[in-house]
Coordinates of C-alpha atoms and ligand atoms in Angstrom, one line a residue:
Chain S
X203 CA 41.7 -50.8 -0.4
X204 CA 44.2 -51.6 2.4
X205 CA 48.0 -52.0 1.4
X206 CA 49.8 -53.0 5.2
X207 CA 53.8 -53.2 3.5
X208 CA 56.8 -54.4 6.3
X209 CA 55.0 -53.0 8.9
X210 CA 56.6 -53.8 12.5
X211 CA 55.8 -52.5 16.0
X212 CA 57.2 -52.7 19.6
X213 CA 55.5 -52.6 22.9
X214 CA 59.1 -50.9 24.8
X215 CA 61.1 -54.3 23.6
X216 CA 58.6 -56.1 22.9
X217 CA 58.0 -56.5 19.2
X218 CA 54.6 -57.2 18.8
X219 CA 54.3 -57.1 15.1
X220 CA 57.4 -57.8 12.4
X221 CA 57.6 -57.3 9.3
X222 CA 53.7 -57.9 8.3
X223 CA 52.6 -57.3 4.7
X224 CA 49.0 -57.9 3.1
X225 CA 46.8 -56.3 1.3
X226 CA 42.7 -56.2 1.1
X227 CA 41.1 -55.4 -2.4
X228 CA 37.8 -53.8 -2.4
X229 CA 35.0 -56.2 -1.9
X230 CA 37.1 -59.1 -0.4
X231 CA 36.7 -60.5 2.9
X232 CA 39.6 -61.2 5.0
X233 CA 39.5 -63.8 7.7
X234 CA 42.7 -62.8 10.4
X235 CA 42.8 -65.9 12.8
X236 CA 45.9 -67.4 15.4
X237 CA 46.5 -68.4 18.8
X238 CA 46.1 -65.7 21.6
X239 CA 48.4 -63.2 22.0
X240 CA 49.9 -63.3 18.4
X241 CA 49.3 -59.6 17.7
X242 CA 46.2 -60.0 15.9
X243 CA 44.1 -57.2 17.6
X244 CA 47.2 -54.8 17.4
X245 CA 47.6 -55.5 13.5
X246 CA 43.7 -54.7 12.9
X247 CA 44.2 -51.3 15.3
X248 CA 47.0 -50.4 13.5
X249 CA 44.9 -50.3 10.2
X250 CA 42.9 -47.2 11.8
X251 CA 45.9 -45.9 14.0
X252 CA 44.3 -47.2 16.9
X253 CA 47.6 -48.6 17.7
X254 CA 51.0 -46.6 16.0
X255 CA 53.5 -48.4 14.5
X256 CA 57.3 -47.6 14.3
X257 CA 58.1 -49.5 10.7
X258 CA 56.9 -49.8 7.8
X259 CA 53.6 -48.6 6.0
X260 CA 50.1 -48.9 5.8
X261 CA 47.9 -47.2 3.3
X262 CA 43.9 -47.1 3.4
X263 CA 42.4 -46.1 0.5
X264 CA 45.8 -44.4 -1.1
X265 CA 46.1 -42.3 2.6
X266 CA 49.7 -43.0 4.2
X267 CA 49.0 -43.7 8.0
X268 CA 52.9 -42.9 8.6
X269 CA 52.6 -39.9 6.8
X270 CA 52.2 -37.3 9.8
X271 CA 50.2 -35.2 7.9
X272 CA 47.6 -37.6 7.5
X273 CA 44.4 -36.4 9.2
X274 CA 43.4 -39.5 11.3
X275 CA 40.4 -38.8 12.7
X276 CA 39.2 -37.9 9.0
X277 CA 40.5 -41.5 8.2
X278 CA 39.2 -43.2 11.3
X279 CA 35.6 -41.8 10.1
X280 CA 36.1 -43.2 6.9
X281 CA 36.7 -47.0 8.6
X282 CA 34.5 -48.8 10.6
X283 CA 35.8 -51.1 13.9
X284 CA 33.5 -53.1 15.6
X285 CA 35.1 -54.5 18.7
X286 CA 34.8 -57.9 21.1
X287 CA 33.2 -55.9 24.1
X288 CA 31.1 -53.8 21.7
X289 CA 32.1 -50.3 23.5
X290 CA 28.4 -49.3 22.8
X291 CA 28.0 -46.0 24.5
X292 CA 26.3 -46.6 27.8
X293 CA 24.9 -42.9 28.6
X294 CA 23.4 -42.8 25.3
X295 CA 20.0 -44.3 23.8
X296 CA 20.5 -47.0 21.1
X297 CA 19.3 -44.3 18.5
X298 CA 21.9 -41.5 19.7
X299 CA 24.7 -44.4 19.7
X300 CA 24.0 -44.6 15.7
X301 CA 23.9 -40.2 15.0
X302 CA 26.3 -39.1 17.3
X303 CA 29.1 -39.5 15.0
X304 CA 27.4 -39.1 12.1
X305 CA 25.9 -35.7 13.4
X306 CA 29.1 -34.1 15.1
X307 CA 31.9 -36.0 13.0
X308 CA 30.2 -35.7 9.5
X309 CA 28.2 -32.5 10.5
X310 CA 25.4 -34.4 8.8
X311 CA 21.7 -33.4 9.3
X312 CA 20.1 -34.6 12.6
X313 CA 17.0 -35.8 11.8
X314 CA 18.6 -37.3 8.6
X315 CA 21.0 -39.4 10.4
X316 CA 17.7 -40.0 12.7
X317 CA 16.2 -41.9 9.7
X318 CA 19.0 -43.7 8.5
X319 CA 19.3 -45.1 12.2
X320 CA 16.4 -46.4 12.3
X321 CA 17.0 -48.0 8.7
X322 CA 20.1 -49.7 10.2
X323 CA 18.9 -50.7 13.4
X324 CA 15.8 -52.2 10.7
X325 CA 18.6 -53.9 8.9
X326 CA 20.6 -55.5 11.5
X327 CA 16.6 -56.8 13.2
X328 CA 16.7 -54.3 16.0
X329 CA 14.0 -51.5 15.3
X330 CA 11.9 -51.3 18.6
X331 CA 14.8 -51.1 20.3
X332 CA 15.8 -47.5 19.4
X333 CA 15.0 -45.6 22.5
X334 CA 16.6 -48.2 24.9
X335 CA 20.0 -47.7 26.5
X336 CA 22.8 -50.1 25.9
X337 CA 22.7 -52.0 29.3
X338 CA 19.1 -53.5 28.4
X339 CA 20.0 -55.3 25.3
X340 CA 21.8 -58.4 25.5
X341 CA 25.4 -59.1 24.3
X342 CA 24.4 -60.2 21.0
X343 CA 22.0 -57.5 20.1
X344 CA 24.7 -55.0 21.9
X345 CA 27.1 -56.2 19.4
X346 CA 24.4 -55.7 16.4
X347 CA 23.9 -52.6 17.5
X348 CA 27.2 -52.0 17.3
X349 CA 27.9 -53.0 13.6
X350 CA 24.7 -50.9 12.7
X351 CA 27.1 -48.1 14.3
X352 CA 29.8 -48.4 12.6
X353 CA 27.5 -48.5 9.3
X354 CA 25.8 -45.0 9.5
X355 CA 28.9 -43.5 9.1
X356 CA 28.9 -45.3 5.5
X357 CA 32.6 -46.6 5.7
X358 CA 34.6 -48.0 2.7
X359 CA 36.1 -50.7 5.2
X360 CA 34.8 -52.9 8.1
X361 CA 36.9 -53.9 10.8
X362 CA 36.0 -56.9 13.2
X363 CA 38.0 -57.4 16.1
X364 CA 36.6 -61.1 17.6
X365 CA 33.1 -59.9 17.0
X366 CA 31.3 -62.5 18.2
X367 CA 34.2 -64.1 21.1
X368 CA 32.5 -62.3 24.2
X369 CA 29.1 -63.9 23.7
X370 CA 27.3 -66.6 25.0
X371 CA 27.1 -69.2 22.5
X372 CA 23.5 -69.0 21.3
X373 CA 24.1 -65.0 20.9
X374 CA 26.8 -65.9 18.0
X375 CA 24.8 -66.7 15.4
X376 CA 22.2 -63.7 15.1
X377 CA 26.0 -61.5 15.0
X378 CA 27.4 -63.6 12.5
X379 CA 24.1 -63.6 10.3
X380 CA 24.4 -59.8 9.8
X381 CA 28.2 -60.0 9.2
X382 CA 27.5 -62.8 6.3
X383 CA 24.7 -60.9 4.8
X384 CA 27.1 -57.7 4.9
X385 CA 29.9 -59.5 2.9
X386 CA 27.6 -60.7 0.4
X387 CA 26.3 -57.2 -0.2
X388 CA 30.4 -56.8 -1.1
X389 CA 31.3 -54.7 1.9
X390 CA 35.2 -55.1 2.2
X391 CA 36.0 -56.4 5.6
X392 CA 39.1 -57.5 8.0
X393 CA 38.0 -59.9 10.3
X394 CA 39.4 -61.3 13.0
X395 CA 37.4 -64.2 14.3
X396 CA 38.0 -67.9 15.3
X397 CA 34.9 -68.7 13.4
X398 CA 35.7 -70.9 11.1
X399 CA 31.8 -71.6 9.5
X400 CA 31.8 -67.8 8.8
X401 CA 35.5 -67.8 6.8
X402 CA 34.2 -71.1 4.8
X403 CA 30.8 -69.1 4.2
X404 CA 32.4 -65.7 2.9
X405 CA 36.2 -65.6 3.0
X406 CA 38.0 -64.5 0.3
X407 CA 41.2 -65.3 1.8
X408 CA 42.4 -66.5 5.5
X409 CA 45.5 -65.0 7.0
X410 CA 47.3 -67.0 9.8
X411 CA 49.5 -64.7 12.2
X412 CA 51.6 -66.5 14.9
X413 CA 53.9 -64.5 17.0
X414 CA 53.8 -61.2 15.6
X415 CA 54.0 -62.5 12.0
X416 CA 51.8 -63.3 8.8
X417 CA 52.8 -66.9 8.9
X418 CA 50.1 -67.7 6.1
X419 CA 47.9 -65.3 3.6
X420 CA 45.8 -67.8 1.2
X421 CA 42.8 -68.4 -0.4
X422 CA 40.8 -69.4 1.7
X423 CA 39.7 -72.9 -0.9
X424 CA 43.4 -73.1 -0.4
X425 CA 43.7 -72.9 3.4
X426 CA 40.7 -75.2 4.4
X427 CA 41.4 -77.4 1.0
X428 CA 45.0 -78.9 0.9
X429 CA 46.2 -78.4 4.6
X430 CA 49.2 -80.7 4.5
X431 CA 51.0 -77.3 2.5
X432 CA 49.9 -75.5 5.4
X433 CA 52.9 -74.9 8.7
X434 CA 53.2 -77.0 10.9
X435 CA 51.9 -74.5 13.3
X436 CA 48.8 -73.6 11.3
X437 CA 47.9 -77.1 11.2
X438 CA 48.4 -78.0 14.9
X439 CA 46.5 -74.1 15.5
X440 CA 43.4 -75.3 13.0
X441 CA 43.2 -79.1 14.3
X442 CA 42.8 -77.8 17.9
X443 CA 40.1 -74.6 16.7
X444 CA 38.0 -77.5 14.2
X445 CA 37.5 -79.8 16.9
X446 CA 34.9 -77.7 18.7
Chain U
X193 CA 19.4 -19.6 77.5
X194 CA 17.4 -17.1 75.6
X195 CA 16.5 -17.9 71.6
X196 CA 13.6 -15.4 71.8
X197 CA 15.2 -12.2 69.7
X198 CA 16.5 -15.0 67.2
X199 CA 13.1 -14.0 64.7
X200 CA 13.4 -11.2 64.6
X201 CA 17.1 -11.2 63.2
X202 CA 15.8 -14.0 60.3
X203 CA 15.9 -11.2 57.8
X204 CA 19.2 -10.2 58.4
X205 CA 20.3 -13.7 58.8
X206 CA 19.0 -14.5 55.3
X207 CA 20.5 -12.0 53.7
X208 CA 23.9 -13.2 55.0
X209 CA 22.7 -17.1 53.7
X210 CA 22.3 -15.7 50.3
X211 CA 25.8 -14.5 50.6
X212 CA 26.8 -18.5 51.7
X213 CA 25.1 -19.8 49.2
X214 CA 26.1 -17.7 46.2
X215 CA 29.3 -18.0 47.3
X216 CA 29.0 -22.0 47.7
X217 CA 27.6 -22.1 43.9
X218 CA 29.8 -20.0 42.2
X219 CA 32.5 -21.9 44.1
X220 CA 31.6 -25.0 42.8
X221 CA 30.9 -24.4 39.3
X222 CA 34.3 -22.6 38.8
X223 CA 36.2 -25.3 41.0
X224 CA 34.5 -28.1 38.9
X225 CA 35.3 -26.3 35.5
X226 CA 39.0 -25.3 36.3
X227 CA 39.4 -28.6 38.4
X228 CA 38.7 -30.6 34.9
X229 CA 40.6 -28.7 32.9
X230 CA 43.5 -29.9 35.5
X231 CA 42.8 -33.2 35.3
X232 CA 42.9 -33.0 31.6
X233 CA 46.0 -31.3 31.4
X234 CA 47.2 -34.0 34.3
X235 CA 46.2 -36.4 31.9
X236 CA 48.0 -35.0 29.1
X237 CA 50.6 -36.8 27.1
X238 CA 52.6 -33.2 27.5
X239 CA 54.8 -33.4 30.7
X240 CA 55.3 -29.9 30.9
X241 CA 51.7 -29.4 31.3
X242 CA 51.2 -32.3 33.3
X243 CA 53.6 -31.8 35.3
X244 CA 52.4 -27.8 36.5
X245 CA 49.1 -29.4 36.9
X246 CA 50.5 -31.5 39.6
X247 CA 52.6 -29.2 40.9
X248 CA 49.6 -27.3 41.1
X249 CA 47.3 -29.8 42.7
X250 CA 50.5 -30.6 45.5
X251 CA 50.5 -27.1 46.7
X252 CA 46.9 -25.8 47.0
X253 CA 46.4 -29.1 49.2
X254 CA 49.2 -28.7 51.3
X255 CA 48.3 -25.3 52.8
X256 CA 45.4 -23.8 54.6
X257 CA 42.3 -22.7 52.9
X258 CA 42.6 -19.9 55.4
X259 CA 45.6 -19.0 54.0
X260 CA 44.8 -18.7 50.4
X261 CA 41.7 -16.6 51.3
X262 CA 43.7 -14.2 53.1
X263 CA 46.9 -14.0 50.6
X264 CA 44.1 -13.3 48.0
X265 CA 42.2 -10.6 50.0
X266 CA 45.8 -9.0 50.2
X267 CA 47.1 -10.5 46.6
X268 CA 44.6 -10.0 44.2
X269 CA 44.5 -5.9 44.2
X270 CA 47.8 -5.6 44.3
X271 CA 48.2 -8.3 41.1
X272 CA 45.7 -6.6 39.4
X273 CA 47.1 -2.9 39.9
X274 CA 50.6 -4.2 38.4
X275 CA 49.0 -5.8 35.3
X276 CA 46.4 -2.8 34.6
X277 CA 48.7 0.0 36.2
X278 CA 45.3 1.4 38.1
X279 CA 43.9 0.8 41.2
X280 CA 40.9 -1.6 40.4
X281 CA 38.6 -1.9 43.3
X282 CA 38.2 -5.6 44.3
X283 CA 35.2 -6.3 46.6
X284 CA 36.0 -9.1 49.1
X285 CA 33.7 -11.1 47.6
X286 CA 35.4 -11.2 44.5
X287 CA 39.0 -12.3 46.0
X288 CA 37.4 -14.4 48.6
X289 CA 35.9 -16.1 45.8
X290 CA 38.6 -16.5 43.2
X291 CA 40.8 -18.1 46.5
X292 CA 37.7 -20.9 47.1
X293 CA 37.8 -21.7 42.9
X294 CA 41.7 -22.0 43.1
X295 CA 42.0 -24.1 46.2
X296 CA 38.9 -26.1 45.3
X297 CA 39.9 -27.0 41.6
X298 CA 42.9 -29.0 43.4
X299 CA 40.2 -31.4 44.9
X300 CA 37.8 -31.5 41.9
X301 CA 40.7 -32.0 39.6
X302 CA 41.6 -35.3 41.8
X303 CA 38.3 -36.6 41.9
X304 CA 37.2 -35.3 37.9
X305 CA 40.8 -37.5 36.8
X306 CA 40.0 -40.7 39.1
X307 CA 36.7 -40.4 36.9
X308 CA 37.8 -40.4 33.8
X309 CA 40.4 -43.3 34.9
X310 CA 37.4 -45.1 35.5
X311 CA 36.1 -45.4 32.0
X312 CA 37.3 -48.1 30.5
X313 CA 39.6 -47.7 27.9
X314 CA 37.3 -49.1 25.2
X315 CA 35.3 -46.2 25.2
X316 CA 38.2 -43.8 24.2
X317 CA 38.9 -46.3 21.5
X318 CA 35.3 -46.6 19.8
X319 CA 34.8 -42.8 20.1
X320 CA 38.4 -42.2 17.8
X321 CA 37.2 -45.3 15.4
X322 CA 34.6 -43.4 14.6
X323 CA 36.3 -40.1 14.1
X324 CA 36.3 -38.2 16.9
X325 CA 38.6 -36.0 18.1
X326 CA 40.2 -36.1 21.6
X327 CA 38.2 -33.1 22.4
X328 CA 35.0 -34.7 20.5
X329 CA 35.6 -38.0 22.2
X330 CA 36.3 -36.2 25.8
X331 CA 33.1 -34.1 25.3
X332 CA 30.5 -36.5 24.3
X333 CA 31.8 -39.9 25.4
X334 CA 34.1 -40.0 28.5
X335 CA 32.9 -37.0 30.5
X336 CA 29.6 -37.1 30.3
X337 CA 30.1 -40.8 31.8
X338 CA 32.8 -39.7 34.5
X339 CA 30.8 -36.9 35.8
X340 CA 27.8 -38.8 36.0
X341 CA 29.9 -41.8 38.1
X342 CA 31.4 -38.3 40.1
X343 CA 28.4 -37.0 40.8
X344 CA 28.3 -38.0 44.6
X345 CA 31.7 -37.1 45.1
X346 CA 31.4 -33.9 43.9
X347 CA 28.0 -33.1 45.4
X348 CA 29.9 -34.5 48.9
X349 CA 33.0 -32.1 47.8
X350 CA 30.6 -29.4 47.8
X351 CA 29.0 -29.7 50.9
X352 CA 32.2 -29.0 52.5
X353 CA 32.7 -25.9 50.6
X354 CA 29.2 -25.0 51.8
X355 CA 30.5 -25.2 55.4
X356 CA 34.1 -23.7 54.6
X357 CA 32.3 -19.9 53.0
X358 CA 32.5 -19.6 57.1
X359 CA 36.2 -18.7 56.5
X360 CA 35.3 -15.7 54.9
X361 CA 34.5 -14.0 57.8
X362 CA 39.0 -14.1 58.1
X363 CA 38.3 -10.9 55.5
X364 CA 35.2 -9.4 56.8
X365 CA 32.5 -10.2 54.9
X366 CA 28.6 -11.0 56.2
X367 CA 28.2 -14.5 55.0
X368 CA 25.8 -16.0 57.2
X369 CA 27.8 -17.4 60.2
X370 CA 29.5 -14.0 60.6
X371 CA 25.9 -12.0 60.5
X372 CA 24.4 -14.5 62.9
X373 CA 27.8 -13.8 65.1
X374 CA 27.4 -10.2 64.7
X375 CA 24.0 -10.1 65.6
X376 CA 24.3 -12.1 68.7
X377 CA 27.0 -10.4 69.9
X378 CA 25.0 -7.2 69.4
X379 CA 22.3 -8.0 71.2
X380 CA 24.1 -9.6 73.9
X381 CA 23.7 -13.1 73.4
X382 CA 26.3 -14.6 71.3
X383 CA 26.0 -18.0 72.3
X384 CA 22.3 -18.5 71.0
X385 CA 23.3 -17.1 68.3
X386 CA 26.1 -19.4 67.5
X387 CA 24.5 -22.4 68.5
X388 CA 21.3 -21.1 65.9
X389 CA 23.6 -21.2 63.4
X390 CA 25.4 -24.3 64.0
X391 CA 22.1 -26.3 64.1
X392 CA 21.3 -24.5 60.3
X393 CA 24.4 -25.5 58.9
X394 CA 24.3 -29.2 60.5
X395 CA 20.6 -29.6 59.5
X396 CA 21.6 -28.6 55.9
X397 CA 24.6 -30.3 55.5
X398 CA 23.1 -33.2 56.7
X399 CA 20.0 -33.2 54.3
X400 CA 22.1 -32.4 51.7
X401 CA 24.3 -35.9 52.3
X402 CA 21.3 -38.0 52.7
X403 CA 20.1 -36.5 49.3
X404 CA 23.9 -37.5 47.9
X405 CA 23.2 -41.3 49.5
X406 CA 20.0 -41.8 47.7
X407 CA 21.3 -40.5 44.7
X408 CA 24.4 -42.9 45.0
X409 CA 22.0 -45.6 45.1
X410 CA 20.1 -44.6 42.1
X411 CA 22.8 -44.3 40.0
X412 CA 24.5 -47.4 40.9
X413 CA 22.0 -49.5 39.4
Ligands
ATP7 N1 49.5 -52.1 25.7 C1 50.3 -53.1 25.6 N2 51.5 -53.1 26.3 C2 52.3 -54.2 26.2 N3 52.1 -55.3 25.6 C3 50.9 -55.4 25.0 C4 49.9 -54.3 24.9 N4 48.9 -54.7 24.2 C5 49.1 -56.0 23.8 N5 50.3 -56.4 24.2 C6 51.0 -57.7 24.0 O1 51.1 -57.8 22.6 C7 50.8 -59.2 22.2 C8 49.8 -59.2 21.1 O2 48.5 -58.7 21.6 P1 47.2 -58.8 20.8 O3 46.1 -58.2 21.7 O4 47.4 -58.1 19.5 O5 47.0 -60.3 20.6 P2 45.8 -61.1 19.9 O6 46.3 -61.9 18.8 O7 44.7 -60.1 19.6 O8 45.4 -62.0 21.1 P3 43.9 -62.5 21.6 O9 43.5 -63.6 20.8 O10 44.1 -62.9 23.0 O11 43.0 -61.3 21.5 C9 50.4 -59.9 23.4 O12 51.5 -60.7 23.8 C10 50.1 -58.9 24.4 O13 50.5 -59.3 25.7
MG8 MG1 42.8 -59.8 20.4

């Protein structure tokens, strides 16, 4: 589903990223986790040219992102990215947050995409909130909201960037609960998130990225099973996250 | 001090306010439209058409509005007979009016691009995530919330405008300063007149910022 081969980017000289290859197979869940500042957000941007990138390839779904012919937003509709501040729309009503893409992106039906918001906002435990603006919902239902978003624009990949890392602590779980329940209905997702109980729960695999680079890309029976084959740095990074 | 024949010339007077404000409107709908259509070329990745934008901005707010009104009164016929190769009649409403869109579009394009500045980044990021286009994601996500943060500064922006239309008297036309000018000095007492018409525009002006307070209150929370 996602093929990222060599890829490598630079902030002026500043490399952020070097050399990073992985790939996420339809239906798998990818945990991305690593200290901060280790270019974790910038690799999951780069997946829906959020971010560009000046080596290397990455493919979604067969499309070439370095291919300059490739149609991005047509791609970027076709991805979903939910994101640590949520970047709900504030002027809008919770209901017009989940059709305004669907409606003027996919040119689909209003009162349609009306429906199928409510469905969603059903879905992720949030239906008498339609007709309330972002600012009166609280962080975690913000951030539901915002997953039920990036849903009604049916995409063949979920992206997580620290979904759950701006919210008070009691807020986590009601986020996290929709994200398990998504993987087990075998959405394919990249997640980056420190949440260890979730990769255990759903994981397919857990990537480790320190400094710009994959440093490990396992199983993720593998990666919490046998740690003593896991770097030194992945060790030390994993002792300090499990303590809490 | 004599404000007696002041009623009787309300008519008149009027008319010439109709002028003011018409001219204050239009003003401000064109400056704000052509003003964010700077501040998105100012934004622009291109330099070329960043740059001109700038240059743009820089030069309309380093001369007199005076000035522009009365190079347009004396420009604008003259540009428009070399490009049609006739004489077009331009009124000097039409002139005066294209010089308060040009100069003002240098201010509204400064306050329209602090605006969009002001939305976080965030925004311009979830709008392309989920397909938009930069003119999609301008549209629907990031102007609607900059004007709506604007709002007081241009409403404040436009007051001032409201006062400046006086200027057009430079080419002659009856806005409502120059009619209440005209009249007083036709009936002999000009200074009534004047001071009428200072206490309209003050007592205007005034409401108008009070109303721009309360609504920056509103909208702050
Ligand atoms: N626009 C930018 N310009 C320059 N450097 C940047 C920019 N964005 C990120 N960086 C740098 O790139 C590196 C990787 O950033 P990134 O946000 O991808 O890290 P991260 O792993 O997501 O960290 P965190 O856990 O704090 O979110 C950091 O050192 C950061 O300072
Ligand atoms: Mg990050």
């Amino acid at each position: 589903m996602i093929s990222i081969d060599k890829v490598s980017k630079w902030y002026g000289d500043f490399q952020v990223l070097t050399d990073c290859t992985t790939q996420v197979q339809k239906g798998e869940v990818v945990v991305v986790c690593g200290p901060s500042g280790s270019g974790k957000s910038t690799l999951i941007k780069c997946i829906n040219a959020l971010e560009p990138f000046q080596k290397g390839d990455i493919a979604v779904d067969g499309v070439s992102l370095a291919n300059p012919k490739t149609d991005l937003p047509k791609l970027r509709a076709r991805v979903g990215m939910v994101f640590q501040h949520f970047e709900l729309f504030p002027h809008l009503s919770i209901i017009d947050n989940l059709t305004i893409a669907p409606v003027k992106v996919l040119g689909r039906d209003k009162t349609e995409a009306v429906a199928k918001g409510h469905q969603l906002l059903e879905r992720v435990g949030l239906k008498d909130h339609a007709s309330k603006h972002p600012g009166q919902l609280s962080g975690g239902q913000q951030q539901r909201v915002a997953i039920a978003r990036a849903l009604a624009m049916d995409p063949i990949v979920m992206l997580f960037d620290e979904p759950t890392s701006a919210l008070d602590p009691e807020m986590v779980n009601e986020v996290l609960d929709v994200m398990v329940q998504l993987a087990q209905e075998g959405m394919t997702m990249m997640c980056v998130t420190h949440e260890m109980g979730f990769a255990r729960k759903v994981a397919s695999r857990v990537i480790f990225m320190d400094q710009g680079k994959i440093i490990e890309d396992c199983a993720k029976e593998s990666f919490f099973g046998d740690t003593t084959a896991r770097s030194e740095r992945a060790q030390q990074f994993l002792a300090k996250i499990l303590q809490h | 001090m004599d404000f007696s024949p002041i009623p009787n010339e309300l008519p008149a007077m009027w008319e010439g306010m109709q002028l003011t404000l018409k001219m204050t409107v239009l003003g401000v709908l064109g400056g704000v439209l052509f003003g964010t259509l700077l501040a998105l070329l100012r934004l622009s990745h291109n330099r070329l058409l960043a740059g001109i934008a700038t240059g743009y901005v820089n030069i309309f707010r380093s001369i007199p509005l005076l000035l522009v009104i009365i190079w347009f009164y004396l420009a604008v016929p003259f540009v428009l007979r070399w490009i049609t190769g006739a004489d077009t009649p331009v009124g000097a409403f039409a002139s005066c009016l294209t010089a308060f869109i040009m100069f003002e579009a240098a201010f509204f394009c400064e306050i329209v691009r602090a605006g969009i500045q002001s939305i976080p980044r965030g925004q311009v990021s979830a709008a392309q995530a989920l397909g938009m286009s930069y003119g999609q994601s301008m549209r629907l996500v990031i102007l609607p919330q900059a004007f709506r943060k604007m709002t007081p500064l241009l409403l404040q922006q436009s007051i001032i405008l409201f006062q400046d239309t006086s200027l057009v008297y430079s080419v002659g036309l009856m806005d409502f300063l120059n009619t209440a000018r005209s009249r007083g000095d036709n009936i002999g007492q000009p200074h009534e007149f004047l001071i009428f018409a200072g206490l309209v525009y003050f007592l205007i002006s005034f409401a108008a910022s009070r109303l721009v307070k309360h609504l920056q209150k509103r909208l702050a929370v």
